[in-house]
């Protein structure tokens, strides 16, 4: 993975989160891509592990990452989009109500 560009004046967790999110949105990090470990990313950029962990939690809470304790973090696979008027989904009228 290409290094992130962090300015020390930024909120580092927000900067890490924003840059990873941008790479995911641009397709530079594809679904299923395993990210470096929190420890490795923190060491590479000279920041505290808690800073990277906070950024990963932020991305996971917004649906960008899947995190697996002891198994790393992956770019989340997109969920299928369900149309609002899905004819296969039962409605009250089909259930006899």
Short mmCIF file of N, CA, C and O in Angstrom, two decimals:
data_model
loop_
_atom_site.label_atom_id
_atom_site.label_comp_id
_atom_site.label_asym_id
_atom_site.label_seq_id
_atom_site.Cartn_x
_atom_site.Cartn_y
_atom_site.Cartn_z
N UNK A 1 0.85 -1.18 0.00
CA UNK A 1 0.00 0.00 0.00
C UNK A 1 0.89 1.24 0.00
O UNK A 1 1.89 1.29 0.70
N UNK A 2 0.51 2.23 -0.80
CA UNK A 2 1.26 3.48 -0.84
C UNK A 2 1.18 4.18 0.51
O UNK A 2 0.14 4.13 1.16
N UNK A 3 2.24 4.86 0.92
CA UNK A 3 2.21 5.59 2.19
C UNK A 3 1.15 6.68 2.18
O UNK A 3 0.82 7.24 1.14
N UNK A 4 0.62 6.97 3.35
CA UNK A 4 -0.33 8.07 3.52
C UNK A 4 0.46 9.36 3.67
O UNK A 4 1.63 9.35 4.05
N UNK A 5 -0.17 10.49 3.39
CA UNK A 5 0.48 11.79 3.52
C UNK A 5 -0.15 12.50 4.72
O UNK A 5 -1.24 13.05 4.62
N UNK A 6 0.54 12.45 5.85
CA UNK A 6 0.00 13.01 7.08
C UNK A 6 0.71 14.29 7.44
O UNK A 6 1.93 14.34 7.46
N UNK A 7 -0.07 15.32 7.70
CA UNK A 7 0.46 16.58 8.21
C UNK A 7 0.32 16.54 9.73
O UNK A 7 -0.73 16.20 10.25
N UNK A 8 1.36 16.87 10.43
CA UNK A 8 1.34 16.79 11.89
C UNK A 8 0.37 17.79 12.51
O UNK A 8 0.01 17.67 13.66
N UNK A 9 -0.10 18.76 11.77
CA UNK A 9 -1.06 19.72 12.29
C UNK A 9 -2.50 19.17 12.21
O UNK A 9 -3.40 19.71 12.82
N UNK A 10 -2.69 18.09 11.42
CA UNK A 10 -4.01 17.49 11.27
C UNK A 10 -4.37 16.66 12.49
O UNK A 10 -3.49 16.21 13.23
N UNK A 11 -5.66 16.41 12.67
CA UNK A 11 -6.08 15.35 13.58
C UNK A 11 -5.68 14.08 12.86
O UNK A 11 -6.23 13.75 11.81
N UNK A 12 -4.70 13.37 13.38
CA UNK A 12 -4.11 12.25 12.65
C UNK A 12 -5.10 11.12 12.38
O UNK A 12 -5.09 10.54 11.30
N UNK A 13 -5.95 10.80 13.35
CA UNK A 13 -6.93 9.74 13.13
C UNK A 13 -7.88 10.12 12.00
O UNK A 13 -8.19 9.29 11.13
N UNK A 14 -8.32 11.37 11.99
CA UNK A 14 -9.21 11.84 10.92
C UNK A 14 -8.50 11.82 9.57
O UNK A 14 -9.10 11.47 8.55
N UNK A 15 -7.24 12.21 9.56
CA UNK A 15 -6.48 12.24 8.31
C UNK A 15 -6.29 10.83 7.75
O UNK A 15 -6.45 10.59 6.55
N UNK A 16 -5.97 9.88 8.63
CA UNK A 16 -5.80 8.48 8.20
C UNK A 16 -7.12 7.95 7.65
O UNK A 16 -7.18 7.36 6.57
N UNK A 17 -8.18 8.18 8.40
CA UNK A 17 -9.51 7.72 7.98
C UNK A 17 -9.90 8.32 6.64
O UNK A 17 -10.36 7.62 5.74
N UNK A 18 -9.72 9.63 6.49
CA UNK A 18 -10.12 10.31 5.25
C UNK A 18 -9.32 9.81 4.06
O UNK A 18 -9.88 9.60 2.97
N UNK A 19 -8.02 9.60 4.24
CA UNK A 19 -7.20 9.15 3.11
C UNK A 19 -7.53 7.71 2.72
O UNK A 19 -7.60 7.39 1.53
N UNK A 20 -7.75 6.84 3.69
CA UNK A 20 -8.13 5.47 3.36
C UNK A 20 -9.50 5.44 2.70
O UNK A 20 -9.71 4.72 1.72
N UNK A 21 -10.43 6.23 3.22
CA UNK A 21 -11.78 6.30 2.64
C UNK A 21 -11.70 6.78 1.19
O UNK A 21 -12.37 6.23 0.30
N UNK A 22 -10.88 7.79 0.93
CA UNK A 22 -10.72 8.30 -0.44
C UNK A 22 -10.16 7.22 -1.36
O UNK A 22 -10.61 7.08 -2.51
N UNK A 23 -9.20 6.45 -0.88
CA UNK A 23 -8.63 5.38 -1.71
C UNK A 23 -9.64 4.28 -2.00
O UNK A 23 -9.66 3.70 -3.07
N UNK A 24 -10.50 4.00 -1.02
CA UNK A 24 -11.55 3.01 -1.22
C UNK A 24 -12.55 3.54 -2.24
O UNK A 24 -12.94 2.85 -3.19
N UNK A 25 -12.98 4.80 -2.06
CA UNK A 25 -13.96 5.40 -2.97
C UNK A 25 -13.44 5.48 -4.40
O UNK A 25 -14.20 5.32 -5.36
N UNK A 26 -12.14 5.73 -4.58
CA UNK A 26 -11.55 5.82 -5.92
C UNK A 26 -11.28 4.45 -6.53
O UNK A 26 -10.92 4.37 -7.70
N UNK A 27 -11.41 3.39 -5.74
CA UNK A 27 -11.14 2.05 -6.25
C UNK A 27 -9.69 1.65 -6.17
O UNK A 27 -9.30 0.62 -6.72
N UNK A 28 -8.88 2.45 -5.49
CA UNK A 28 -7.47 2.09 -5.32
C UNK A 28 -7.32 0.94 -4.33
O UNK A 28 -6.38 0.16 -4.43
N UNK A 29 -8.23 0.86 -3.37
CA UNK A 29 -8.29 -0.26 -2.43
C UNK A 29 -9.61 -0.98 -2.71
O UNK A 29 -10.68 -0.45 -2.47
N UNK A 30 -9.52 -2.17 -3.26
CA UNK A 30 -10.69 -2.91 -3.70
C UNK A 30 -11.29 -3.73 -2.57
O UNK A 30 -10.59 -4.09 -1.62
N UNK A 31 -12.58 -4.06 -2.68
CA UNK A 31 -13.20 -4.92 -1.67
C UNK A 31 -12.41 -6.21 -1.49
O UNK A 31 -11.96 -6.82 -2.47
N UNK A 32 -12.22 -6.59 -0.24
CA UNK A 32 -11.46 -7.78 0.07
C UNK A 32 -9.98 -7.53 0.29
O UNK A 32 -9.26 -8.41 0.76
N UNK A 33 -9.51 -6.33 -0.03
CA UNK A 33 -8.10 -6.00 0.17
C UNK A 33 -7.79 -5.96 1.67
O UNK A 33 -8.48 -5.31 2.43
N UNK A 34 -6.74 -6.68 2.06
CA UNK A 34 -6.31 -6.67 3.46
C UNK A 34 -5.41 -5.46 3.68
O UNK A 34 -4.46 -5.24 2.94
N UNK A 35 -5.74 -4.67 4.71
CA UNK A 35 -4.93 -3.50 5.05
C UNK A 35 -3.78 -3.94 5.94
O UNK A 35 -3.84 -4.98 6.59
N UNK A 36 -2.72 -3.13 5.99
CA UNK A 36 -1.64 -3.44 6.93
C UNK A 36 -2.20 -3.46 8.35
O UNK A 36 -3.21 -2.84 8.64
N UNK A 37 -1.51 -4.17 9.23
CA UNK A 37 -1.96 -4.22 10.62
C UNK A 37 -1.89 -2.82 11.22
O UNK A 37 -1.16 -1.94 10.74
N UNK A 38 -2.65 -2.63 12.28
CA UNK A 38 -2.62 -1.35 12.99
C UNK A 38 -1.21 -1.04 13.44
O UNK A 38 -0.71 0.07 13.26
N UNK A 39 -0.54 -2.03 13.99
CA UNK A 39 0.83 -1.84 14.47
C UNK A 39 1.77 -1.44 13.34
O UNK A 39 2.57 -0.51 13.47
N UNK A 40 1.66 -2.13 12.19
CA UNK A 40 2.55 -1.85 11.06
C UNK A 40 2.29 -0.46 10.49
O UNK A 40 3.24 0.29 10.19
N UNK A 41 1.02 -0.09 10.34
CA UNK A 41 0.69 1.23 9.79
C UNK A 41 1.14 2.34 10.73
O UNK A 41 1.67 3.36 10.29
N UNK A 42 0.97 2.11 12.03
CA UNK A 42 1.42 3.10 13.02
C UNK A 42 2.94 3.27 12.97
O UNK A 42 3.44 4.40 12.97
N UNK A 43 3.65 2.17 12.90
CA UNK A 43 5.12 2.24 12.84
C UNK A 43 5.59 2.92 11.55
O UNK A 43 6.51 3.74 11.57
N UNK A 44 4.95 2.60 10.44
CA UNK A 44 5.33 3.17 9.14
C UNK A 44 5.19 4.69 9.13
O UNK A 44 5.99 5.38 8.51
N UNK A 45 4.18 5.20 9.83
CA UNK A 45 3.91 6.64 9.80
C UNK A 45 4.30 7.36 11.08
O UNK A 45 4.06 8.57 11.20
N UNK A 46 4.90 6.64 12.02
CA UNK A 46 5.38 7.26 13.24
C UNK A 46 4.28 7.83 14.12
O UNK A 46 4.44 8.89 14.72
N UNK A 47 3.14 7.14 14.16
CA UNK A 47 2.03 7.57 15.01
C UNK A 47 1.71 6.47 16.01
O UNK A 47 2.14 5.32 15.88
N UNK A 48 0.94 6.82 17.02
CA UNK A 48 0.55 5.88 18.05
C UNK A 48 -0.43 4.86 17.47
O UNK A 48 -1.27 5.20 16.63
N UNK A 49 -0.34 3.62 17.95
CA UNK A 49 -1.26 2.57 17.48
C UNK A 49 -2.71 2.94 17.75
O UNK A 49 -3.60 2.61 16.96
N UNK A 50 -2.97 3.61 18.87
CA UNK A 50 -4.35 4.00 19.19
C UNK A 50 -4.92 4.96 18.15
O UNK A 50 -6.12 4.96 17.89
N UNK A 51 -4.07 5.77 17.56
CA UNK A 51 -4.51 6.70 16.51
C UNK A 51 -5.00 5.93 15.29
O UNK A 51 -6.07 6.23 14.74
N UNK A 52 -4.24 4.93 14.88
CA UNK A 52 -4.63 4.11 13.73
C UNK A 52 -5.86 3.28 14.08
O UNK A 52 -6.78 3.15 13.26
N UNK A 53 -5.90 2.75 15.29
CA UNK A 53 -7.06 1.95 15.72
C UNK A 53 -8.33 2.80 15.68
O UNK A 53 -9.39 2.32 15.25
N UNK A 54 -8.23 4.05 16.11
CA UNK A 54 -9.39 4.95 16.07
C UNK A 54 -9.84 5.18 14.63
O UNK A 54 -11.04 5.16 14.33
N UNK A 55 -8.90 5.38 13.72
CA UNK A 55 -9.23 5.57 12.30
C UNK A 55 -9.91 4.33 11.74
O UNK A 55 -10.90 4.43 11.01
N UNK A 56 -9.41 3.14 12.07
CA UNK A 56 -10.00 1.90 11.58
C UNK A 56 -11.41 1.72 12.15
O UNK A 56 -12.30 1.28 11.43
N UNK A 57 -11.60 2.03 13.43
CA UNK A 57 -12.94 1.92 14.02
C UNK A 57 -13.93 2.85 13.32
O UNK A 57 -15.07 2.49 13.07
N UNK A 58 -13.46 4.06 13.01
CA UNK A 58 -14.29 5.03 12.30
C UNK A 58 -14.72 4.48 10.94
O UNK A 58 -15.90 4.54 10.56
N UNK A 59 -13.77 3.91 10.21
CA UNK A 59 -14.07 3.36 8.89
C UNK A 59 -14.99 2.14 8.99
O UNK A 59 -15.88 1.97 8.17
N UNK A 60 -14.79 1.33 10.00
CA UNK A 60 -15.65 0.16 10.20
C UNK A 60 -17.07 0.59 10.54
O UNK A 60 -18.04 0.02 10.03
N UNK A 61 -17.21 1.64 11.37
CA UNK A 61 -18.54 2.09 11.76
C UNK A 61 -19.31 2.68 10.58
O UNK A 61 -20.53 2.67 10.57
N UNK A 62 -18.59 3.17 9.58
CA UNK A 62 -19.22 3.74 8.39
C UNK A 62 -19.36 2.71 7.26
O UNK A 62 -19.79 3.05 6.16
N UNK A 63 -18.96 1.47 7.53
CA UNK A 63 -19.14 0.41 6.55
C UNK A 63 -18.03 0.25 5.54
O UNK A 63 -18.19 -0.48 4.56
N UNK A 64 -16.91 0.90 5.73
CA UNK A 64 -15.80 0.80 4.78
C UNK A 64 -14.90 -0.40 5.05
O UNK A 64 -14.27 -0.91 4.14
N UNK A 65 -14.78 -0.81 6.32
CA UNK A 65 -13.89 -1.91 6.68
C UNK A 65 -14.62 -2.98 7.45
O UNK A 65 -15.61 -2.72 8.13
N UNK A 66 -14.10 -4.20 7.34
CA UNK A 66 -14.46 -5.31 8.20
C UNK A 66 -13.24 -5.55 9.07
O UNK A 66 -12.13 -5.67 8.54
N UNK A 67 -13.42 -5.60 10.36
CA UNK A 67 -12.28 -5.88 11.23
C UNK A 67 -12.50 -7.23 11.89
O UNK A 67 -13.62 -7.56 12.30
N UNK A 68 -11.44 -8.01 11.98
CA UNK A 68 -11.49 -9.34 12.58
C UNK A 68 -10.40 -9.41 13.63
O UNK A 68 -9.23 -9.28 13.30
N UNK A 69 -10.81 -9.59 14.88
CA UNK A 69 -9.84 -9.63 15.98
C UNK A 69 -8.80 -10.70 15.67
O UNK A 69 -9.12 -11.86 15.47
N UNK A 70 -7.56 -10.28 15.61
CA UNK A 70 -6.46 -11.20 15.32
C UNK A 70 -6.35 -11.57 13.85
O UNK A 70 -5.42 -12.26 13.46
N UNK A 71 -7.30 -11.12 13.02
CA UNK A 71 -7.29 -11.50 11.62
C UNK A 71 -7.11 -10.34 10.67
O UNK A 71 -7.15 -10.49 9.46
N UNK A 72 -6.94 -9.14 11.21
CA UNK A 72 -6.70 -7.98 10.37
C UNK A 72 -7.97 -7.28 9.94
O UNK A 72 -9.08 -7.60 10.36
N UNK A 73 -7.79 -6.31 9.07
CA UNK A 73 -8.89 -5.49 8.56
C UNK A 73 -8.90 -5.58 7.05
O UNK A 73 -7.86 -5.52 6.40
N UNK A 74 -10.10 -5.71 6.51
CA UNK A 74 -10.30 -5.82 5.07
C UNK A 74 -11.23 -4.72 4.60
O UNK A 74 -12.13 -4.30 5.33
N UNK A 75 -11.02 -4.29 3.35
CA UNK A 75 -11.98 -3.39 2.74
C UNK A 75 -13.26 -4.19 2.58
O UNK A 75 -13.25 -5.32 2.08
N UNK A 76 -14.35 -3.64 3.06
CA UNK A 76 -15.62 -4.35 3.08
C UNK A 76 -16.16 -4.56 1.67
O UNK A 76 -16.10 -3.66 0.84
N UNK A 77 -16.67 -5.73 1.45
CA UNK A 77 -17.34 -6.02 0.18
C UNK A 77 -18.67 -5.28 0.17
O UNK A 77 -19.36 -5.26 1.18
N UNK A 78 -19.03 -4.69 -0.95
CA UNK A 78 -20.29 -3.94 -0.96
C UNK A 78 -21.48 -4.87 -0.76
O UNK A 78 -21.50 -5.98 -1.25
N UNK A 79 -22.46 -4.37 -0.04
CA UNK A 79 -23.70 -5.11 0.16
C UNK A 79 -24.58 -4.91 -1.06
O UNK A 79 -24.56 -3.85 -1.68
N UNK A 80 -25.37 -5.92 -1.41
CA UNK A 80 -26.27 -5.73 -2.55
C UNK A 80 -27.30 -4.66 -2.23
O UNK A 80 -27.76 -4.54 -1.11
N UNK A 81 -27.63 -3.87 -3.23
CA UNK A 81 -28.61 -2.81 -3.06
C UNK A 81 -29.99 -3.42 -3.28
O UNK A 81 -30.24 -4.06 -4.29
N UNK A 82 -30.87 -3.22 -2.31
CA UNK A 82 -32.23 -3.74 -2.41
C UNK A 82 -33.15 -2.62 -2.85
O UNK A 82 -33.23 -1.59 -2.17
N UNK A 83 -33.87 -2.79 -3.97
CA UNK A 83 -34.82 -1.76 -4.38
C UNK A 83 -35.94 -1.64 -3.36
O UNK A 83 -36.29 -2.61 -2.70
N UNK A 84 -36.49 -0.44 -3.25
CA UNK A 84 -37.55 -0.20 -2.28
C UNK A 84 -38.80 -1.01 -2.61
O UNK A 84 -39.48 -1.49 -1.73
N UNK A 85 -39.12 -1.14 -3.86
CA UNK A 85 -40.31 -1.90 -4.26
C UNK A 85 -39.89 -3.27 -4.77
O UNK A 85 -40.13 -3.62 -5.91
N UNK A 86 -39.27 -4.05 -3.90
CA UNK A 86 -38.80 -5.37 -4.27
C UNK A 86 -40.00 -6.32 -4.33
O UNK A 86 -40.63 -6.60 -3.33
N UNK A 87 -40.36 -6.82 -5.53
CA UNK A 87 -41.55 -7.65 -5.65
C UNK A 87 -41.44 -9.00 -4.94
O UNK A 87 -42.43 -9.64 -4.70
N UNK A 88 -40.24 -9.43 -4.62
CA UNK A 88 -40.11 -10.73 -3.96
C UNK A 88 -40.21 -10.61 -2.45
O UNK A 88 -40.30 -11.62 -1.77
N UNK A 89 -40.20 -9.41 -1.94
CA UNK A 89 -40.29 -9.23 -0.50
C UNK A 89 -41.77 -9.20 -0.10
O UNK A 89 -42.55 -8.46 -0.68
N UNK A 90 -42.19 -10.02 0.88
CA UNK A 90 -43.58 -10.03 1.26
C UNK A 90 -44.03 -8.69 1.83
O UNK A 90 -43.28 -8.02 2.53
N UNK A 91 -45.23 -8.30 1.48
CA UNK A 91 -45.81 -7.08 2.02
C UNK A 91 -47.05 -7.47 2.82
O UNK A 91 -47.50 -8.61 2.77
N UNK A 92 -47.61 -6.53 3.51
CA UNK A 92 -48.80 -6.81 4.32
C UNK A 92 -49.92 -7.38 3.45
O UNK A 92 -50.61 -8.29 3.85
N UNK A 93 -50.11 -6.84 2.26
CA UNK A 93 -51.20 -7.30 1.40
C UNK A 93 -50.99 -8.74 0.97
O UNK A 93 -51.94 -9.49 0.81
N UNK A 94 -49.77 -9.16 0.79
CA UNK A 94 -49.50 -10.55 0.41
C UNK A 94 -49.66 -11.50 1.58
O UNK A 94 -49.85 -12.69 1.40
N UNK A 95 -49.54 -10.99 2.78
CA UNK A 95 -49.68 -11.83 3.96
C UNK A 95 -51.13 -11.94 4.41
O UNK A 95 -51.42 -12.55 5.42
N UNK A 96 -52.04 -11.32 3.69
CA UNK A 96 -53.44 -11.38 4.01
C UNK A 96 -53.87 -10.42 5.09
O UNK A 96 -54.90 -10.60 5.72
N UNK A 97 -53.09 -9.39 5.32
CA UNK A 97 -53.46 -8.39 6.33
C UNK A 97 -54.04 -7.16 5.70
O UNK A 97 -53.81 -6.80 4.64
#
